[in-house]
Tab-separated table of C-alpha atoms in Angstrom:
chain	number	residue	atom	x	y	z
A	183	UNK	CA	26.349	-20.580	9.016
A	184	UNK	CA	26.099	-16.977	10.107
A	185	UNK	CA	22.642	-15.536	9.484
A	186	UNK	CA	24.117	-12.325	8.135
A	187	UNK	CA	25.923	-14.262	5.404
A	188	UNK	CA	22.700	-15.502	3.827
A	189	UNK	CA	21.464	-11.971	3.176
A	190	UNK	CA	22.808	-10.768	-0.146
A	191	UNK	CA	23.872	-7.201	-0.663
A	192	UNK	CA	21.301	-5.047	-2.428
A	193	UNK	CA	22.635	-3.636	-5.717
A	194	UNK	CA	22.958	0.111	-5.920
A	195	UNK	CA	19.959	1.743	-7.550
A	196	UNK	CA	20.580	3.875	-10.611
A	197	UNK	CA	18.257	6.511	-11.991
A	198	UNK	CA	15.472	8.473	-10.391
A	199	UNK	CA	13.890	7.393	-7.155
A	200	UNK	CA	10.232	6.418	-6.989
A	201	UNK	CA	9.512	9.687	-5.194
A	202	UNK	CA	10.869	11.765	-8.078
A	203	UNK	CA	9.257	9.531	-10.681
A	204	UNK	CA	5.935	9.959	-8.934
A	205	UNK	CA	6.411	13.717	-8.548
A	206	UNK	CA	7.492	14.300	-12.148
A	207	UNK	CA	4.983	11.825	-13.531
A	208	UNK	CA	2.034	13.384	-11.720
A	209	UNK	CA	3.242	16.882	-12.649
A	210	UNK	CA	3.659	15.869	-16.294
A	211	UNK	CA	0.230	14.246	-16.360
A	212	UNK	CA	-1.541	17.239	-14.846
A	213	UNK	CA	0.598	19.549	-17.009
A	214	UNK	CA	-0.509	17.717	-20.158
A	215	UNK	CA	-4.140	17.987	-19.102
A	216	UNK	CA	-3.628	21.682	-18.348
A	217	UNK	CA	-1.968	22.236	-21.762
A	218	UNK	CA	-4.884	20.576	-23.546
A	219	UNK	CA	-7.360	22.599	-21.503
A	220	UNK	CA	-5.387	25.805	-22.153
A	221	UNK	CA	-5.303	25.044	-25.886
A	222	UNK	CA	-9.075	24.695	-25.982
A	223	UNK	CA	-9.439	27.902	-23.959
A	224	UNK	CA	-7.123	29.794	-26.323
A	225	UNK	CA	-8.938	28.432	-29.359
A	226	UNK	CA	-12.301	29.365	-27.907
A	227	UNK	CA	-11.028	32.819	-26.926
A	228	UNK	CA	-9.477	33.353	-30.374
A	229	UNK	CA	-12.659	32.230	-32.104
A	230	UNK	CA	-14.755	34.562	-29.979
A	231	UNK	CA	-12.451	37.524	-30.626
A	232	UNK	CA	-12.473	36.844	-34.381
A	233	UNK	CA	-16.240	36.636	-34.271
A	234	UNK	CA	-16.335	40.004	-32.530
A	235	UNK	CA	-13.951	41.493	-35.102
A	236	UNK	CA	-16.135	40.157	-37.932
A	237	UNK	CA	-19.211	41.733	-36.348
A	238	UNK	CA	-17.374	45.038	-36.004
A	239	UNK	CA	-16.324	44.958	-39.666
A	240	UNK	CA	-19.913	44.195	-40.692
A	241	UNK	CA	-21.168	47.036	-38.496
A	242	UNK	CA	-18.605	49.424	-39.973
A	243	UNK	CA	-19.689	48.482	-43.501
A	244	UNK	CA	-23.318	49.193	-42.655
A	245	UNK	CA	-22.454	52.533	-41.024
A	246	UNK	CA	-20.340	53.677	-43.978
A	247	UNK	CA	-22.837	52.577	-46.652
A	248	UNK	CA	-25.659	54.286	-44.775
A	249	UNK	CA	-23.702	57.566	-44.685
A	250	UNK	CA	-22.880	57.345	-48.401
A	251	UNK	CA	-26.315	56.346	-49.739
A	252	UNK	CA	-27.192	59.991	-50.598
A	253	UNK	CA	-24.477	60.102	-53.252
A	254	UNK	CA	-24.929	59.127	-56.860
A	255	UNK	CA	-22.445	57.588	-59.215
A	256	UNK	CA	-21.533	60.955	-60.767
A	257	UNK	CA	-20.672	62.471	-57.389
A	258	UNK	CA	-18.673	59.469	-56.249
A	259	UNK	CA	-15.417	61.371	-55.955
A	260	UNK	CA	-12.824	61.500	-53.154
A	261	UNK	CA	-13.983	64.947	-52.102
A	262	UNK	CA	-17.660	63.987	-52.056
A	263	UNK	CA	-16.979	60.754	-50.149
A	264	UNK	CA	-14.756	62.533	-47.658
A	265	UNK	CA	-17.378	65.231	-47.163
A	266	UNK	CA	-20.080	62.656	-46.488
A	267	UNK	CA	-17.979	60.596	-44.093
A	268	UNK	CA	-16.606	63.426	-41.989
A	269	UNK	CA	-18.974	65.048	-39.462
A	270	UNK	CA	-20.248	68.526	-40.336
A	271	UNK	CA	-19.359	70.070	-37.004
A	272	UNK	CA	-16.469	71.799	-35.336
A	273	UNK	CA	-17.502	70.402	-31.973
A	274	UNK	CA	-14.722	68.036	-30.914
A	275	UNK	CA	-17.093	65.940	-28.812
A	276	UNK	CA	-19.379	65.382	-31.785
A	277	UNK	CA	-16.408	64.440	-33.928
A	278	UNK	CA	-15.153	61.963	-31.366
A	279	UNK	CA	-18.589	60.460	-30.805
A	280	UNK	CA	-19.445	60.227	-34.490
A	281	UNK	CA	-19.994	56.507	-35.244
A	282	UNK	CA	-18.414	56.687	-38.684
A	283	UNK	CA	-15.313	58.402	-37.417
A	284	UNK	CA	-15.046	55.839	-34.623
A	285	UNK	CA	-14.943	53.047	-37.188
A	286	UNK	CA	-12.837	54.480	-40.016
A	287	UNK	CA	-10.205	56.096	-37.825
A	288	UNK	CA	-9.158	52.875	-36.077
A	289	UNK	CA	-5.455	52.280	-36.617
A	290	UNK	CA	-5.996	48.737	-37.817
A	291	UNK	CA	-8.805	49.691	-40.259
A	292	UNK	CA	-8.505	50.668	-43.922
A	293	UNK	CA	-11.679	51.956	-45.636
A	294	UNK	CA	-11.895	51.985	-49.439
A	295	UNK	CA	-14.657	53.008	-51.845
A	296	UNK	CA	-14.783	51.760	-55.433
A	297	UNK	CA	-17.013	52.884	-58.288
A	298	UNK	CA	-18.924	50.434	-60.384
A	299	UNK	CA	-15.973	50.083	-62.747
A	300	UNK	CA	-13.750	48.863	-59.929
A	301	UNK	CA	-11.671	52.051	-59.656
A	302	UNK	CA	-10.740	53.090	-56.140
A	303	UNK	CA	-12.117	56.585	-55.548
A	304	UNK	CA	-11.619	56.919	-51.837
A	305	UNK	CA	-8.589	55.479	-50.160
A	306	UNK	CA	-8.084	56.086	-46.455
A	307	UNK	CA	-4.938	54.377	-45.301
A	308	UNK	CA	-4.007	52.987	-48.718
A	309	UNK	CA	-5.049	49.964	-50.730
A	310	UNK	CA	-4.137	46.363	-50.239
A	311	UNK	CA	-6.768	43.869	-51.352
A	312	UNK	CA	-7.890	43.182	-54.868
A	313	UNK	CA	-11.234	44.464	-56.096
A	314	UNK	CA	-14.114	41.990	-56.111
A	315	UNK	CA	-17.734	42.573	-56.996
A	316	UNK	CA	-20.200	41.274	-54.402
A	317	UNK	CA	-23.954	41.238	-54.190
A	318	UNK	CA	-24.286	40.730	-50.457
A	319	UNK	CA	-22.315	41.782	-47.433
A	320	UNK	CA	-19.375	39.447	-46.900
A	321	UNK	CA	-16.605	39.311	-44.308
A	322	UNK	CA	-13.798	36.787	-44.726
A	323	UNK	CA	-10.152	36.265	-43.920
A	324	UNK	CA	-7.613	36.917	-46.689
A	325	UNK	CA	-3.835	37.088	-47.005
A	326	UNK	CA	-2.531	40.598	-47.617
A	327	UNK	CA	1.213	41.197	-47.819
A	328	UNK	CA	1.845	37.933	-46.000
A	329	UNK	CA	-0.541	38.700	-43.129
A	330	UNK	CA	-4.059	37.569	-42.394
A	331	UNK	CA	-6.637	40.347	-42.462
A	332	UNK	CA	-10.386	40.492	-42.256
A	333	UNK	CA	-11.863	41.926	-45.440
A	334	UNK	CA	-15.443	43.132	-45.528
A	335	UNK	CA	-17.185	43.966	-48.820
A	336	UNK	CA	-20.632	45.398	-49.503
A	337	UNK	CA	-22.475	47.046	-52.387
A	338	UNK	CA	-22.996	50.800	-52.180
A	339	UNK	CA	-26.481	51.792	-53.299
A	340	UNK	CA	-28.038	55.232	-53.240
A	341	UNK	CA	-31.397	56.161	-51.813
A	342	UNK	CA	-33.050	54.983	-55.043
A	343	UNK	CA	-31.417	51.583	-54.606
A	344	UNK	CA	-29.184	52.094	-57.625
A	345	UNK	CA	-25.751	50.531	-57.487
A	346	UNK	CA	-23.189	53.349	-57.399
A	347	UNK	CA	-20.114	51.484	-56.114
A	348	UNK	CA	-18.610	49.216	-53.502
A	349	UNK	CA	-17.264	49.685	-49.978
A	350	UNK	CA	-14.332	47.591	-48.756
A	351	UNK	CA	-12.967	47.603	-45.196
A	352	UNK	CA	-9.731	45.900	-44.156
A	353	UNK	CA	-9.252	44.949	-40.517
A	354	UNK	CA	-5.558	44.190	-39.973
A	355	UNK	CA	-6.402	42.529	-36.637
A	356	UNK	CA	-3.842	44.598	-34.759
A	357	UNK	CA	-6.054	44.796	-31.691
A	358	UNK	CA	-6.829	41.099	-31.975
A	359	UNK	CA	-3.160	40.118	-32.141
A	360	UNK	CA	-2.232	42.386	-29.228
A	361	UNK	CA	-4.972	40.933	-27.068
A	362	UNK	CA	-4.226	37.378	-28.187
A	363	UNK	CA	-0.492	37.746	-27.513
A	364	UNK	CA	-1.191	39.234	-24.104
A	365	UNK	CA	-3.529	36.369	-23.211
A	366	UNK	CA	-1.051	33.839	-24.630
A	367	UNK	CA	1.758	35.301	-22.517
A	368	UNK	CA	-0.407	35.185	-19.399
A	369	UNK	CA	-1.323	31.568	-20.105
A	370	UNK	CA	2.342	30.625	-20.654
A	371	UNK	CA	3.290	32.283	-17.360
A	372	UNK	CA	0.454	30.463	-15.616
A	373	UNK	CA	1.533	27.182	-17.214
A	374	UNK	CA	5.133	27.649	-16.059
A	375	UNK	CA	4.032	28.634	-12.567
A	376	UNK	CA	1.532	25.793	-12.529
A	377	UNK	CA	4.200	23.296	-13.599
A	378	UNK	CA	6.482	24.474	-10.802
A	379	UNK	CA	3.698	24.294	-8.222
A	380	UNK	CA	2.602	20.903	-9.551
A	381	UNK	CA	6.155	19.576	-9.213
A	382	UNK	CA	6.321	20.816	-5.619
A	383	UNK	CA	2.889	19.404	-4.870
A	384	UNK	CA	3.756	16.079	-6.513
A	385	UNK	CA	7.016	15.862	-4.564
A	386	UNK	CA	5.269	16.625	-1.278
A	387	UNK	CA	2.448	14.198	-2.042
A	388	UNK	CA	4.839	11.426	-3.050
A	389	UNK	CA	6.933	12.068	0.055
A	390	UNK	CA	3.817	11.857	2.217
A	391	UNK	CA	2.426	8.759	0.530
A	392	UNK	CA	5.778	6.967	0.303
A	393	UNK	CA	6.836	7.725	3.867
A	394	UNK	CA	5.815	4.214	5.001
A	395	UNK	CA	7.846	2.780	2.108
A	396	UNK	CA	10.894	4.741	3.249
A	397	UNK	CA	10.348	3.469	6.787
A	398	UNK	CA	10.117	-0.073	5.433
A	399	UNK	CA	13.363	0.406	3.491
A	400	UNK	CA	15.168	1.686	6.590
A	401	UNK	CA	14.022	-1.331	8.588
A	402	UNK	CA	15.011	-3.754	5.817
A	403	UNK	CA	18.446	-2.122	5.522
A	404	UNK	CA	18.924	-2.393	9.272
A	405	UNK	CA	17.827	-6.027	9.237
A	406	UNK	CA	20.307	-6.711	6.433
A	407	UNK	CA	23.099	-5.260	8.541
A	408	UNK	CA	21.979	-7.070	11.704
A	409	UNK	CA	19.414	-9.900	11.442
A	410	UNK	CA	19.036	-9.814	15.239
A	411	UNK	CA	17.976	-6.160	15.185
A	412	UNK	CA	14.740	-5.254	16.938
A	413	UNK	CA	13.972	-2.543	14.358
A	414	UNK	CA	10.365	-2.419	13.252
A	415	UNK	CA	8.327	-0.130	11.021
A	416	UNK	CA	6.938	2.705	13.124
A	417	UNK	CA	3.778	4.610	12.174
A	418	UNK	CA	3.793	8.349	12.827
A	419	UNK	CA	0.102	8.324	12.036
A	420	UNK	CA	-1.886	5.188	11.368
A	421	UNK	CA	-3.425	5.812	7.988
A	422	UNK	CA	-6.073	3.294	6.924
A	423	UNK	CA	-4.400	2.385	3.641
A	424	UNK	CA	-2.569	-0.475	1.954
A	425	UNK	CA	0.903	0.762	2.944
A	426	UNK	CA	-0.010	0.654	6.628
A	427	UNK	CA	-1.306	-2.887	6.138
A	428	UNK	CA	1.946	-3.761	4.352
A	429	UNK	CA	3.968	-2.313	7.242
A	430	UNK	CA	2.006	-4.377	9.752
A	431	UNK	CA	2.515	-7.513	7.666
A	432	UNK	CA	6.244	-6.796	7.434
A	433	UNK	CA	6.471	-6.326	11.196
A	434	UNK	CA	4.686	-9.637	11.734
A	435	UNK	CA	6.989	-11.327	9.240
A	436	UNK	CA	10.096	-9.884	10.927
A	437	UNK	CA	8.835	-11.002	14.344
A	438	UNK	CA	8.232	-14.475	12.990
A	439	UNK	CA	11.590	-14.594	11.203
A	440	UNK	CA	13.425	-13.460	14.306
A	441	UNK	CA	11.560	-16.009	16.369
A	442	UNK	CA	12.656	-18.741	13.964
A	443	UNK	CA	16.264	-17.547	14.138
A	444	UNK	CA	16.106	-17.620	17.920
A	445	UNK	CA	14.553	-21.080	17.769
A	446	UNK	CA	17.417	-22.219	15.572
A	447	UNK	CA	19.981	-20.828	17.992
A	448	UNK	CA	18.084	-22.272	20.936
A	449	UNK	CA	17.896	-25.685	19.277
A	450	UNK	CA	21.639	-25.758	18.595
A	451	UNK	CA	22.425	-24.608	22.130
A	452	UNK	CA	20.027	-27.132	23.645
A	453	UNK	CA	21.436	-29.988	21.579
A	454	UNK	CA	25.034	-29.137	22.411
A	455	UNK	CA	24.196	-28.742	26.097
A	456	UNK	CA	21.893	-31.684	26.657
A	457	UNK	CA	23.808	-34.198	24.544
A	458	UNK	CA	27.116	-33.415	26.173
A	459	UNK	CA	26.463	-35.667	29.189
A	460	UNK	CA	25.166	-38.797	27.393
A	461	UNK	CA	27.910	-38.495	24.752
A	462	UNK	CA	30.510	-38.242	27.508
A	463	UNK	CA	29.032	-41.302	29.225
A	464	UNK	CA	29.071	-43.364	26.019
A	465	UNK	CA	32.585	-42.170	25.235
A	466	UNK	CA	33.759	-43.124	28.716
A	467	UNK	CA	32.353	-46.644	28.421
A	468	UNK	CA	33.847	-47.075	24.944
A	469	UNK	CA	37.264	-45.968	26.170
A	470	UNK	CA	36.954	-48.322	29.138
A	471	UNK	CA	36.165	-51.214	26.831
A	472	UNK	CA	38.939	-50.201	24.479
A	473	UNK	CA	41.519	-50.294	27.248
A	474	UNK	CA	40.694	-53.532	29.050
A	475	UNK	CA	36.975	-53.831	29.732
A	476	UNK	CA	36.218	-55.904	26.649
A	477	UNK	CA	38.076	-58.815	28.219
A	478	UNK	CA	35.788	-58.767	31.274
A	479	UNK	CA	32.313	-60.082	30.341
A	480	UNK	CA	30.674	-58.350	33.319
A	481	UNK	CA	32.161	-54.936	32.543
A	482	UNK	CA	31.442	-55.447	28.839
A	483	UNK	CA	27.770	-56.151	29.550
A	484	UNK	CA	27.463	-53.205	31.956
A	485	UNK	CA	29.113	-50.786	29.498
A	486	UNK	CA	26.961	-51.934	26.601
A	487	UNK	CA	23.799	-51.656	28.706
A	488	UNK	CA	24.749	-48.173	29.964
A	489	UNK	CA	25.635	-47.025	26.439
A	490	UNK	CA	22.368	-48.344	25.027
A	491	UNK	CA	20.464	-46.623	27.815
A	492	UNK	CA	22.162	-43.314	27.032
A	493	UNK	CA	21.558	-43.813	23.306
A	494	UNK	CA	17.862	-44.387	23.964
A	495	UNK	CA	17.843	-41.272	26.126
A	496	UNK	CA	19.530	-39.268	23.354
A	497	UNK	CA	17.011	-40.597	20.854
A	498	UNK	CA	14.119	-39.509	23.042
A	499	UNK	CA	15.770	-36.164	23.732
A	500	UNK	CA	16.303	-35.377	20.045
A	501	UNK	CA	12.738	-36.456	19.267
A	502	UNK	CA	11.340	-34.171	21.965
A	503	UNK	CA	13.503	-31.276	20.832
A	504	UNK	CA	12.226	-31.682	17.285
A	505	UNK	CA	8.674	-31.778	18.634
A	506	UNK	CA	9.378	-28.562	20.510
A	507	UNK	CA	10.692	-26.904	17.350
A	508	UNK	CA	7.614	-28.002	15.395
A	509	UNK	CA	5.369	-26.770	18.200
A	510	UNK	CA	6.719	-23.252	17.647
A	511	UNK	CA	5.493	-23.369	14.047
A	512	UNK	CA	2.003	-24.820	14.325
A	513	UNK	CA	0.381	-21.610	13.068
A	514	UNK	CA	2.245	-22.087	9.778
A	515	UNK	CA	2.344	-25.839	9.219
A	516	UNK	CA	-0.887	-27.033	10.862
A	517	UNK	CA	-3.467	-24.345	10.150
A	518	UNK	CA	-6.119	-26.781	8.990
A	519	UNK	CA	-7.452	-29.560	11.154
A	520	UNK	CA	-10.506	-29.999	13.358
A	521	UNK	CA	-10.714	-32.135	16.484
A	522	UNK	CA	-13.649	-33.166	18.659
A	523	UNK	CA	-12.528	-32.400	22.218
A	524	UNK	CA	-15.229	-34.585	23.769
A	525	UNK	CA	-14.105	-37.591	21.763
A	526	UNK	CA	-10.421	-36.956	22.547
A	527	UNK	CA	-10.769	-36.536	26.330
A	528	UNK	CA	-12.817	-39.747	26.494
A	529	UNK	CA	-10.185	-41.595	24.433
A	530	UNK	CA	-7.348	-40.434	26.729
A	531	UNK	CA	-9.373	-41.399	29.794
A	532	UNK	CA	-10.053	-44.884	28.399
A	533	UNK	CA	-6.471	-45.478	27.265
A	534	UNK	CA	-4.867	-44.469	30.556
A	535	UNK	CA	-7.322	-46.631	32.506
A	536	UNK	CA	-6.129	-49.561	30.433
A	537	UNK	CA	-2.396	-48.706	30.577
A	538	UNK	CA	-2.326	-48.014	34.326
A	539	UNK	CA	-4.761	-50.408	35.997
A	540	UNK	CA	-3.250	-49.631	39.396
A	541	UNK	CA	-4.485	-46.017	39.157
A	542	UNK	CA	-7.949	-44.655	39.777
A	543	UNK	CA	-9.120	-42.407	36.955
A	544	UNK	CA	-12.140	-40.126	36.982
A	545	UNK	CA	-13.790	-38.154	34.180
A	546	UNK	CA	-16.084	-35.173	34.669
A	547	UNK	CA	-17.404	-34.546	31.147
A	548	UNK	CA	-19.847	-31.620	30.972
A	549	UNK	CA	-19.670	-31.245	27.195
A	550	UNK	CA	-23.075	-31.749	25.603
A	551	UNK	CA	-22.306	-33.291	22.247
A	552	UNK	CA	-19.333	-32.815	19.900
A	553	UNK	CA	-17.177	-29.763	20.634
A	554	UNK	CA	-14.883	-28.889	17.724
A	555	UNK	CA	-11.631	-26.932	17.997
A	556	UNK	CA	-9.440	-25.849	15.079
A	557	UNK	CA	-6.499	-28.014	16.113
A	558	UNK	CA	-4.589	-30.961	14.747
A	559	UNK	CA	-5.849	-34.128	16.446
A	560	UNK	CA	-2.348	-35.488	17.076
A	561	UNK	CA	-1.342	-32.277	18.814
A	562	UNK	CA	-4.292	-32.286	21.206
A	563	UNK	CA	-3.599	-35.934	21.957
A	564	UNK	CA	0.086	-35.158	22.541
A	565	UNK	CA	-0.777	-32.367	24.989
A	566	UNK	CA	-3.119	-34.548	27.026
A	567	UNK	CA	-0.636	-37.450	27.031
A	568	UNK	CA	2.145	-35.158	28.307
A	569	UNK	CA	-0.028	-33.894	31.158
A	570	UNK	CA	-1.356	-37.368	31.957
A	571	UNK	CA	2.141	-38.922	31.931
A	572	UNK	CA	3.375	-36.255	34.327
A	573	UNK	CA	0.386	-36.867	36.575
A	574	UNK	CA	1.171	-40.593	36.664
A	575	UNK	CA	4.910	-40.044	37.282
A	576	UNK	CA	4.376	-37.731	40.241
A	577	UNK	CA	1.460	-39.607	41.875
A	578	UNK	CA	3.256	-42.506	43.546
A	579	UNK	CA	1.529	-42.252	46.936
A	580	UNK	CA	-2.079	-41.460	46.049
A	581	UNK	CA	-2.654	-43.016	42.641
A	582	UNK	CA	-5.671	-41.037	41.575
A	583	UNK	CA	-6.082	-38.799	38.513
A	584	UNK	CA	-9.103	-36.801	37.403
A	585	UNK	CA	-9.954	-35.494	33.940
A	586	UNK	CA	-12.496	-32.709	33.351
A	587	UNK	CA	-14.009	-31.055	30.280
A	588	UNK	CA	-16.471	-28.152	30.132
A	589	UNK	CA	-17.541	-25.269	27.950
A	590	UNK	CA	-17.443	-21.567	28.844
A	591	UNK	CA	-18.838	-19.294	26.152
A	592	UNK	CA	-16.770	-19.721	22.994
A	593	UNK	CA	-14.031	-21.671	24.769
A	594	UNK	CA	-13.595	-25.244	25.903
A	595	UNK	CA	-11.734	-25.953	29.144
A	596	UNK	CA	-9.835	-29.147	29.929
A	597	UNK	CA	-8.196	-30.096	33.206
A	598	UNK	CA	-5.855	-32.865	34.375
A	599	UNK	CA	-5.573	-33.190	38.161
A	600	UNK	CA	-3.284	-35.359	40.243
A	601	UNK	CA	-2.889	-35.738	44.011
A	602	UNK	CA	0.869	-36.205	44.086
A	603	UNK	CA	3.770	-34.228	45.452
A	604	UNK	CA	2.703	-30.813	44.219
A	605	UNK	CA	4.953	-28.013	43.003
A	606	UNK	CA	6.287	-25.067	44.967
A	607	UNK	CA	5.490	-21.518	43.769
A	608	UNK	CA	9.148	-21.014	42.824
A	609	UNK	CA	9.162	-24.106	40.634
A	610	UNK	CA	5.665	-23.426	39.259
A	611	UNK	CA	6.909	-20.140	37.775
A	612	UNK	CA	9.518	-22.033	35.714
A	613	UNK	CA	7.844	-25.367	35.111
A	614	UNK	CA	7.169	-24.540	31.421
A	615	UNK	CA	10.800	-23.580	30.710
A	616	UNK	CA	12.912	-25.809	28.469
A	617	UNK	CA	14.749	-28.621	30.288
A	618	UNK	CA	13.520	-27.450	33.678
A	619	UNK	CA	12.984	-30.251	36.191
A	620	UNK	CA	11.499	-29.811	39.634
A	621	UNK	CA	13.480	-32.779	40.975
A	622	UNK	CA	16.361	-33.330	38.571
A	623	UNK	CA	17.557	-36.590	40.074
A	624	UNK	CA	14.078	-38.095	40.139
A	625	UNK	CA	13.238	-36.797	36.680
A	626	UNK	CA	16.347	-38.403	35.194
A	627	UNK	CA	15.496	-41.678	36.928
A	628	UNK	CA	11.976	-41.555	35.484
A	629	UNK	CA	13.252	-40.729	32.015
A	630	UNK	CA	12.190	-37.096	31.842
A	631	UNK	CA	14.090	-34.502	29.832
A	632	UNK	CA	12.211	-31.426	31.022
A	633	UNK	CA	10.697	-30.698	27.601
A	634	UNK	CA	7.186	-32.140	27.869
A	635	UNK	CA	5.461	-29.174	29.498
A	636	UNK	CA	7.339	-26.743	27.263
A	637	UNK	CA	6.059	-28.645	24.205
A	638	UNK	CA	2.517	-28.646	25.603
A	639	UNK	CA	2.615	-24.907	26.232
A	640	UNK	CA	3.951	-24.121	22.747
A	641	UNK	CA	1.266	-26.268	21.124
A	642	UNK	CA	-1.575	-24.743	23.146
A	643	UNK	CA	-0.433	-21.170	22.538
A	644	UNK	CA	0.191	-21.912	18.857
A	645	UNK	CA	-3.528	-22.630	18.474
A	646	UNK	CA	-4.580	-19.495	20.333
A	647	UNK	CA	-5.166	-21.131	23.712
A	648	UNK	CA	-3.531	-20.966	27.116
A	649	UNK	CA	-2.350	-23.432	29.744
A	650	UNK	CA	-2.249	-22.704	33.485
A	651	UNK	CA	-1.016	-24.507	36.581
A	652	UNK	CA	-2.488	-24.634	40.066
A	653	UNK	CA	-0.420	-26.537	42.595
A	654	UNK	CA	0.317	-26.875	46.285
A	655	UNK	CA	3.032	-28.882	48.014
A	656	UNK	CA	1.663	-32.208	49.245
A	657	UNK	CA	-1.772	-31.693	47.644
A	658	UNK	CA	-1.111	-32.227	43.949
A	659	UNK	CA	-1.440	-30.156	40.786
A	660	UNK	CA	-4.097	-29.138	38.268
A	661	UNK	CA	-3.192	-28.240	34.689
A	662	UNK	CA	-5.972	-26.281	32.977
A	663	UNK	CA	-6.162	-25.844	29.192
A	664	UNK	CA	-8.392	-23.279	27.460
A	665	UNK	CA	-8.935	-23.511	23.686
A	666	UNK	CA	-11.179	-21.460	21.359
A	667	UNK	CA	-14.100	-23.391	19.886
A	668	UNK	CA	-14.368	-23.323	16.113
A	669	UNK	CA	-17.309	-21.106	15.083
A	670	UNK	CA	-20.209	-22.871	13.444
A	671	UNK	CA	-20.848	-21.916	9.813
């Protein structure tokens, strides 16, 4: 099955992108906070201005009543009141600076004087509010002709403290409304400008923060189009945040996925290539028997024996290829597992002494007590068996093999040495490749498929170690393994 066919097409997204949602959402959130803050500011400003207007009305009442306290009830006429309120001077500066004139000539003020019977005797600007008797100075908001006005009322007493009338001042709040409307307009303009700037800021911020997400999307889209693509998430600047960590994890996942795809392709290619010869041999013998060989007991026996031999070889080949595939995935499937290297190297040494009594085995064990590595026990045993089997196969003249184990810092080192044919530098560079045989004819005769060392290398590297070869023609070979020791808790 084609790898591209298993990747489903991503449905088209409808609606706003995450960038715009983030931009508009952040702008709306800050805008709401700003509106609430602005509302409190406007309310506080309005309250303060009204308080100031109330104080001015109260001050005006006191100024007017002070000027009129020399009158008596009989002289409480429009002419007398007007004469008392207006400055007795022709000097324009004195008129302008007169405190009473400053208060009663305001465009939004209406000053009225009532006698004790409630009759208005001095209108300036006309009447509007109803007459009310009061004992103390009062300033409150009332509705006049559909509008809110501040109305101040106070008794008018003469110098003998006799009640002679009442003073009423209306403040139509014209100045207040003008100032309030001007401030309100400024705030609305600032809110609109702020909303625009917040939207721009939110868009820029979301674009900056989501840039790694966009890079991830581009890589995923490219991988959907071509699973073999080498595209990876690139970082213009490595920011220490979760999105950078996510990008790194995605890159690791893509590397691992691509490695698995390549392993799948490699496995299929290896199977088709390596099984072609034994299948052809078995087919040839079967066709021979089908034609006339089954009537000849000798040919029948030879064909059956050859076919069985090839079948056993195919069985071993498939088993080794599966081992090789599993070896590529040890970091996923065999993460947990501890093995005592000292115990394992001694077990391999003992077993091979028993299996090959015609060989001389030596063990140089410098490990002082148990040495634990984070590795599946079967895998370490498989690695050492592969190296030991190779040492036995290629040591036909001098049958001597040495094992060694030592510790260097936080690593344990193992070595398997033989004194056989040795490997040339050209072959040593490729000895860990799949299906590579130094001597193909001899390897086939000895049952080798050229996968053992490749399996050993994959297993060692899968557990964070390394395997190295030292060899010389006619002097033998040394395979050295280095594995990290599991830290003590």
